[in-house]
Amino acid sequence: MNTNLPMLAAFVGAIALVAAATWWLLSDEAVWPGEVPTTSGKPVQRLLAVLPVIGDFDREFNVNDDNPFLPMKVRQRESALRKIKRLQPNSKEPTRPVVVTEVAIPTLQLPAAAARRKNAPECFGVIGSNRGMMVLARMPGSKDTRQLEVGQSIAETENANRIWIFIGMDSPNMARFRDPSGEEQIFRVGSALTAKNAEATAGIPAKSPVAPKQPTLNHQALPPSAPQQASPNAPRLPPNGANLPPGGWRTPPGGTPGTPGTEGARPRNWSPRSPDRPVDESGQPVQAPPPQPAP
């Protein structure tokens, strides 16, 4: 029997390949996902992690302040220090209440004015000008009022060799002078002592304001006024008022003859609705004749 060896070898290889593929497909063996297993060295060991059962947390565990990640000896020292610190009293001092006090308002301290001397200048006014401040001053016993600028002087009345020099104004009502001895003194401007004698000067008036008098009522009877005579140039009219021209006047019974506008005379047909204007017979107002000038 003639056999073809190459064909026989190919047939046997095909059968082996089909068998290997069938076994690989039908096998459920788990494949290790890690490194590729080899035949060299130790065989691959498969490990399985099993979680322990956690018991009751309140009864099976000792919950404390100890650090579980420290050795036992170090943990004991730490626990002893924590226990001592816990037993020590709190040394923090209590906060004291804040006491709020009112701030005292400072009082205004003005320079004390020098005592008024018998021969010291009396100042009773200040004048402002383009040259500066001037003070109105005069010496006691003198009626000569001086307008002193800064640097000017005024002499005493009894001794003309003793002069007072005006230095300047410390404030609007405080004037500073240098006396004959060279000492500086401050005088108040417009005090009652100097304003009393400043009536005749050109400064501030010294008289105190007087309340106006209230008018008093005079209950005495006034004397009777003399009747006003009519103008001699006025036309003479009949006393009974007959044949009066339009706008004429007549004398009422018991009245005084007069001209238009005088007391005791009323126009003819006088109407109470218009007592100041005469009317004619038809009731129309007429123009009264103008008064005649006195001769």
CSV table of C-alpha atoms in Angstrom, one decimal:
chain,number,residue,atom,x,y,z
A,1,MET,CA,0.0,0.0,0.0
A,2,ASN,CA,1.5,3.2,-1.1
A,3,THR,CA,1.0,6.0,1.5
A,4,ASN,CA,1.7,9.6,1.0
A,5,LEU,CA,3.5,10.7,4.2
A,6,PRO,CA,3.1,14.5,3.7
A,7,MET,CA,-0.7,14.2,3.4
A,8,LEU,CA,-0.9,11.9,6.4
A,9,ALA,CA,1.1,14.4,8.5
A,10,ALA,CA,-1.2,17.2,7.5
A,11,PHE,CA,-4.3,15.2,8.3
A,12,VAL,CA,-3.0,14.4,11.8
A,13,GLY,CA,-2.1,18.1,12.4
A,14,ALA,CA,-5.6,19.2,11.4
A,15,ILE,CA,-7.2,16.8,13.8
A,16,ALA,CA,-5.0,18.0,16.7
A,17,LEU,CA,-5.8,21.7,15.9
A,18,VAL,CA,-9.6,21.0,16.0
A,19,ALA,CA,-9.2,19.1,19.3
A,20,ALA,CA,-7.3,22.0,20.9
A,21,ALA,CA,-9.8,24.6,19.8
A,22,THR,CA,-12.7,22.5,21.1
A,23,TRP,CA,-11.0,22.1,24.5
A,24,TRP,CA,-10.3,25.8,24.7
A,25,LEU,CA,-13.9,26.8,23.9
A,26,LEU,CA,-15.4,24.3,26.3
A,27,SER,CA,-13.1,24.9,29.2
A,28,ASP,CA,-14.3,27.5,32.0
A,29,GLU,CA,-11.0,27.8,33.8
A,30,ALA,CA,-10.4,31.4,35.1
A,31,VAL,CA,-7.7,33.3,33.5
A,32,TRP,CA,-5.3,35.2,35.9
A,33,PRO,CA,-5.5,38.9,34.9
A,34,GLY,CA,-2.0,39.7,36.3
A,35,GLU,CA,1.3,38.8,34.8
A,36,VAL,CA,1.5,36.1,32.2
A,37,PRO,CA,2.1,32.8,34.0
A,38,THR,CA,5.2,30.9,32.9
A,39,THR,CA,6.5,27.5,33.4
A,40,SER,CA,9.6,28.7,35.0
A,41,GLY,CA,9.8,29.2,38.8
A,42,LYS,CA,7.1,28.7,41.3
A,43,PRO,CA,3.5,28.1,40.2
A,44,VAL,CA,1.1,31.1,40.5
A,45,GLN,CA,-0.7,31.3,43.8
A,46,ARG,CA,-4.2,32.7,43.7
A,47,LEU,CA,-5.3,34.7,46.9
A,48,LEU,CA,-8.8,35.4,48.1
A,49,ALA,CA,-9.5,38.3,50.6
A,50,VAL,CA,-12.1,37.6,53.2
A,51,LEU,CA,-13.4,40.6,55.3
A,52,PRO,CA,-13.8,39.9,59.0
A,53,VAL,CA,-17.1,40.2,60.7
A,54,ILE,CA,-17.4,43.5,62.6
A,55,GLY,CA,-18.9,43.0,66.0
A,56,ASP,CA,-20.9,45.4,68.3
A,57,PHE,CA,-19.1,48.7,68.4
A,58,ASP,CA,-20.3,49.7,71.9
A,59,ARG,CA,-19.4,46.4,73.7
A,60,GLU,CA,-16.5,45.0,71.7
A,61,PHE,CA,-14.4,48.1,71.2
A,62,ASN,CA,-12.7,50.3,73.8
A,63,VAL,CA,-13.3,53.9,72.6
A,64,ASN,CA,-10.8,56.3,74.2
A,65,ASP,CA,-8.4,59.2,73.4
A,66,ASP,CA,-5.4,56.9,72.9
A,67,ASN,CA,-3.7,57.1,69.6
A,68,PRO,CA,-3.9,53.6,68.1
A,69,PHE,CA,-1.0,54.3,65.8
A,70,LEU,CA,1.6,54.7,68.6
A,71,PRO,CA,3.5,52.0,70.5
A,72,MET,CA,2.1,51.0,73.8
A,73,LYS,CA,4.7,52.7,76.0
A,74,VAL,CA,4.4,56.0,74.1
A,75,ARG,CA,0.7,55.7,74.3
A,76,GLN,CA,0.8,55.3,78.1
A,77,ARG,CA,2.9,58.4,78.6
A,78,GLU,CA,0.6,60.4,76.4
A,79,SER,CA,-2.4,59.2,78.4
A,80,ALA,CA,-0.8,60.1,81.7
A,81,LEU,CA,0.0,63.7,80.5
A,82,ARG,CA,-3.6,64.1,79.2
A,83,LYS,CA,-5.0,62.9,82.5
A,84,ILE,CA,-2.8,65.4,84.5
A,85,LYS,CA,-3.9,68.2,82.2
A,86,ARG,CA,-7.6,67.3,82.6
A,87,LEU,CA,-7.3,67.4,86.4
A,88,GLN,CA,-5.7,70.8,86.5
A,89,PRO,CA,-8.1,73.7,87.2
A,90,ASN,CA,-8.7,76.3,84.7
A,91,SER,CA,-6.2,79.1,85.3
A,92,LYS,CA,-7.9,81.6,83.0
A,93,GLU,CA,-8.9,84.7,84.9
A,94,PRO,CA,-12.5,85.8,84.6
A,95,THR,CA,-13.0,88.8,82.3
A,96,ARG,CA,-13.5,91.9,84.4
A,97,PRO,CA,-16.3,94.2,83.5
A,98,VAL,CA,-15.4,97.3,81.5
A,99,VAL,CA,-16.1,100.4,83.4
A,100,VAL,CA,-17.2,103.2,81.1
A,101,THR,CA,-16.5,106.7,82.5
A,102,GLU,CA,-17.6,110.0,81.1
A,103,VAL,CA,-14.8,112.1,79.6
A,104,ALA,CA,-14.5,115.3,81.5
A,105,ILE,CA,-15.1,118.3,79.4
A,106,PRO,CA,-12.1,120.6,79.7
A,107,THR,CA,-12.9,124.1,81.0
A,108,LEU,CA,-11.8,127.1,79.0
A,109,GLN,CA,-9.0,128.8,80.9
A,110,LEU,CA,-8.8,132.4,79.9
A,111,PRO,CA,-5.9,134.6,81.1
A,112,ALA,CA,-6.8,136.5,84.2
A,113,ALA,CA,-7.1,140.2,83.6
A,114,ALA,CA,-5.0,142.4,85.7
A,115,ALA,CA,-6.6,144.4,88.5
A,116,ARG,CA,-7.8,147.8,87.5
A,117,ARG,CA,-5.4,150.4,88.6
A,118,LYS,CA,-6.0,154.0,89.3
A,119,ASN,CA,-3.6,155.2,86.6
A,120,ALA,CA,-4.1,152.3,84.1
A,121,PRO,CA,-5.7,153.0,80.7
A,122,GLU,CA,-9.4,152.2,80.3
A,123,CYS,CA,-10.4,150.4,77.1
A,124,PHE,CA,-14.0,150.5,76.0
A,125,GLY,CA,-14.0,149.7,72.3
A,126,VAL,CA,-12.1,148.1,69.4
A,127,ILE,CA,-12.0,149.3,65.8
A,128,GLY,CA,-10.9,147.2,62.9
A,129,SER,CA,-9.2,148.9,59.9
A,130,ASN,CA,-6.9,148.1,57.0
A,131,ARG,CA,-4.0,149.0,59.3
A,132,GLY,CA,-5.1,146.4,61.9
A,133,MET,CA,-7.0,146.5,65.2
A,134,MET,CA,-7.2,149.7,67.1
A,135,VAL,CA,-8.4,150.1,70.7
A,136,LEU,CA,-10.3,153.0,72.1
A,137,ALA,CA,-8.6,154.0,75.4
A,138,ARG,CA,-8.2,156.9,77.7
A,139,MET,CA,-6.6,157.5,81.0
A,140,PRO,CA,-8.6,158.0,84.2
A,141,GLY,CA,-9.5,161.6,84.9
A,142,SER,CA,-9.1,162.6,81.2
A,143,LYS,CA,-11.8,163.1,78.6
A,144,ASP,CA,-9.4,162.6,75.7
A,145,THR,CA,-10.1,159.4,73.9
A,146,ARG,CA,-7.3,157.9,71.8
A,147,GLN,CA,-7.4,155.4,69.0
A,148,LEU,CA,-4.3,153.4,69.7
A,149,GLU,CA,-2.7,151.2,67.0
A,150,VAL,CA,-0.2,148.5,67.8
A,151,GLY,CA,3.0,150.2,69.1
A,152,GLN,CA,1.4,153.5,70.0
A,153,SER,CA,1.4,154.8,73.6
A,154,ILE,CA,-0.8,156.8,75.9
A,155,ALA,CA,0.6,158.9,78.8
A,156,GLU,CA,-0.8,159.0,82.3
A,157,THR,CA,-2.8,162.1,83.3
A,158,GLU,CA,-0.9,162.9,86.5
A,159,ASN,CA,2.6,162.1,85.1
A,160,ALA,CA,3.2,162.6,81.4
A,161,ASN,CA,6.5,160.8,81.6
A,162,ARG,CA,4.8,157.5,82.5
A,163,ILE,CA,3.5,156.0,79.2
A,164,TRP,CA,1.6,152.8,78.4
A,165,ILE,CA,2.3,151.1,75.1
A,166,PHE,CA,-0.4,149.1,73.3
A,167,ILE,CA,1.0,145.7,72.3
A,168,GLY,CA,-1.9,144.0,70.7
A,169,MET,CA,-5.2,142.1,71.2
A,170,ASP,CA,-5.0,138.7,72.8
A,171,SER,CA,-8.7,138.1,72.0
A,172,PRO,CA,-11.6,140.2,70.7
A,173,ASN,CA,-12.1,141.6,74.3
A,174,MET,CA,-8.6,141.4,75.9
A,175,ALA,CA,-6.1,144.1,75.2
A,176,ARG,CA,-2.4,143.8,76.2
A,177,PHE,CA,-0.4,146.8,77.3
A,178,ARG,CA,3.2,147.4,78.6
A,179,ASP,CA,3.2,149.5,81.7
A,180,PRO,CA,6.0,152.1,82.4
A,181,SER,CA,7.9,149.5,84.4
A,182,GLY,CA,8.1,147.2,81.3
A,183,GLU,CA,5.7,144.6,82.7
A,184,GLU,CA,2.9,143.4,80.4
A,185,GLN,CA,-0.7,143.6,81.6
A,186,ILE,CA,-4.0,142.5,80.1
A,187,PHE,CA,-7.1,144.7,80.3
A,188,ARG,CA,-10.7,143.7,79.5
A,189,VAL,CA,-12.3,145.8,76.8
A,190,GLY,CA,-15.7,147.2,77.5
A,191,SER,CA,-15.9,146.5,81.2
A,192,ALA,CA,-18.5,148.2,83.4
A,193,LEU,CA,-15.9,150.3,85.0
A,194,THR,CA,-14.8,152.0,81.8
A,195,ALA,CA,-18.2,152.0,80.1
A,196,LYS,CA,-19.6,154.1,82.9
A,197,ASN,CA,-17.5,157.1,81.9
A,198,ALA,CA,-17.5,156.6,78.1
A,199,GLU,CA,-20.7,158.6,77.4
A,200,ALA,CA,-18.9,161.6,75.8
A,201,THR,CA,-16.6,159.5,73.6
A,202,ALA,CA,-17.1,158.2,70.0
A,203,GLY,CA,-17.0,154.6,71.1
A,204,ILE,CA,-19.7,152.3,72.3
A,205,PRO,CA,-22.5,154.2,74.1
A,206,ALA,CA,-22.3,153.8,77.8
A,207,LYS,CA,-25.9,154.4,78.8
A,208,SER,CA,-27.8,151.3,79.6
A,209,PRO,CA,-31.0,150.8,77.5
A,210,VAL,CA,-34.0,152.4,79.1
A,211,ALA,CA,-37.4,150.8,78.7
A,212,PRO,CA,-39.8,153.0,76.7
A,213,LYS,CA,-42.5,154.7,78.8
A,214,GLN,CA,-45.9,153.3,78.4
A,215,PRO,CA,-48.5,155.9,77.3
A,216,THR,CA,-50.9,157.0,80.0
A,217,LEU,CA,-54.5,157.7,79.4
A,218,ASN,CA,-55.8,161.2,80.2
A,219,HIS,CA,-59.4,161.0,81.3
A,220,GLN,CA,-59.9,164.7,81.5
A,221,ALA,CA,-62.6,166.2,79.4
A,222,LEU,CA,-61.4,168.1,76.3
A,223,PRO,CA,-62.4,171.7,76.0
A,224,PRO,CA,-65.2,172.4,73.5
A,225,SER,CA,-63.8,173.5,70.1
A,226,ALA,CA,-64.8,176.8,68.7
A,227,PRO,CA,-67.3,176.5,65.8
A,228,GLN,CA,-65.6,176.9,62.4
A,229,GLN,CA,-66.8,180.0,60.7
A,230,ALA,CA,-67.8,179.9,57.1
A,231,SER,CA,-65.6,181.5,54.4
A,232,PRO,CA,-66.5,185.1,53.7
A,233,ASN,CA,-66.4,184.4,50.0
A,234,ALA,CA,-69.0,181.5,50.3
A,235,PRO,CA,-72.4,182.3,48.6
A,236,ARG,CA,-75.1,183.3,51.1
A,237,LEU,CA,-78.1,180.9,50.9
A,238,PRO,CA,-81.5,181.2,52.4
A,239,PRO,CA,-81.6,179.7,55.9
A,240,ASN,CA,-84.6,177.5,55.2
A,241,GLY,CA,-83.0,176.0,52.2
A,242,ALA,CA,-85.6,177.1,49.7
A,243,ASN,CA,-84.7,177.4,46.1
A,244,LEU,CA,-81.3,175.8,46.6
A,245,PRO,CA,-79.3,175.2,43.5
A,246,PRO,CA,-78.1,171.7,42.7
A,247,GLY,CA,-75.4,170.7,45.1
A,248,GLY,CA,-76.3,173.5,47.5
A,249,TRP,CA,-75.9,173.2,51.3
A,250,ARG,CA,-78.2,174.1,54.0
A,251,THR,CA,-77.9,174.5,57.8
A,252,PRO,CA,-79.7,171.8,59.8
A,253,PRO,CA,-81.8,172.9,62.8
A,254,GLY,CA,-79.4,173.8,65.7
A,255,GLY,CA,-76.4,173.5,63.4
A,256,THR,CA,-73.6,176.0,62.5
A,257,PRO,CA,-73.4,177.5,59.1
A,258,GLY,CA,-70.5,176.3,57.1
A,259,THR,CA,-69.0,175.4,53.8
A,260,PRO,CA,-69.1,171.9,52.2
A,261,GLY,CA,-66.9,169.6,54.3
A,262,THR,CA,-67.2,171.5,57.5
A,263,GLU,CA,-68.9,170.2,60.7
A,264,GLY,CA,-72.5,171.2,61.2
A,265,ALA,CA,-73.4,171.4,57.5
A,266,ARG,CA,-74.9,168.7,55.3
A,267,PRO,CA,-75.9,168.8,51.7
A,268,ARG,CA,-79.4,169.0,50.5
A,269,ASN,CA,-81.2,165.7,50.2
A,270,TRP,CA,-78.5,164.1,52.3
A,271,SER,CA,-78.7,160.3,52.0
A,272,PRO,CA,-77.5,157.9,54.7
A,273,ARG,CA,-76.3,155.5,52.1
A,274,SER,CA,-73.7,158.0,50.8
A,275,PRO,CA,-73.2,160.4,53.7
A,276,ASP,CA,-70.0,161.8,52.2
A,277,ARG,CA,-71.5,162.7,48.8
A,278,PRO,CA,-74.4,165.2,48.1
A,279,VAL,CA,-77.3,164.2,45.8
A,280,ASP,CA,-79.7,166.4,43.8
A,281,GLU,CA,-83.5,166.2,43.7
A,282,SER,CA,-83.4,163.3,41.3
A,283,GLY,CA,-81.1,161.3,43.7
A,284,GLN,CA,-78.0,161.6,41.5
A,285,PRO,CA,-74.7,162.5,43.2
A,286,VAL,CA,-73.4,166.0,42.4
A,287,GLN,CA,-70.0,167.5,42.6
A,288,ALA,CA,-69.6,169.8,45.6
A,289,PRO,CA,-68.1,173.3,44.9
A,290,PRO,CA,-64.4,173.6,45.8
A,291,PRO,CA,-63.6,175.4,49.0
A,292,GLN,CA,-62.6,179.1,48.6
A,293,PRO,CA,-59.1,180.1,49.6
A,294,ALA,CA,-58.8,182.1,52.8
A,295,PRO,CA,-58.2,185.9,52.2
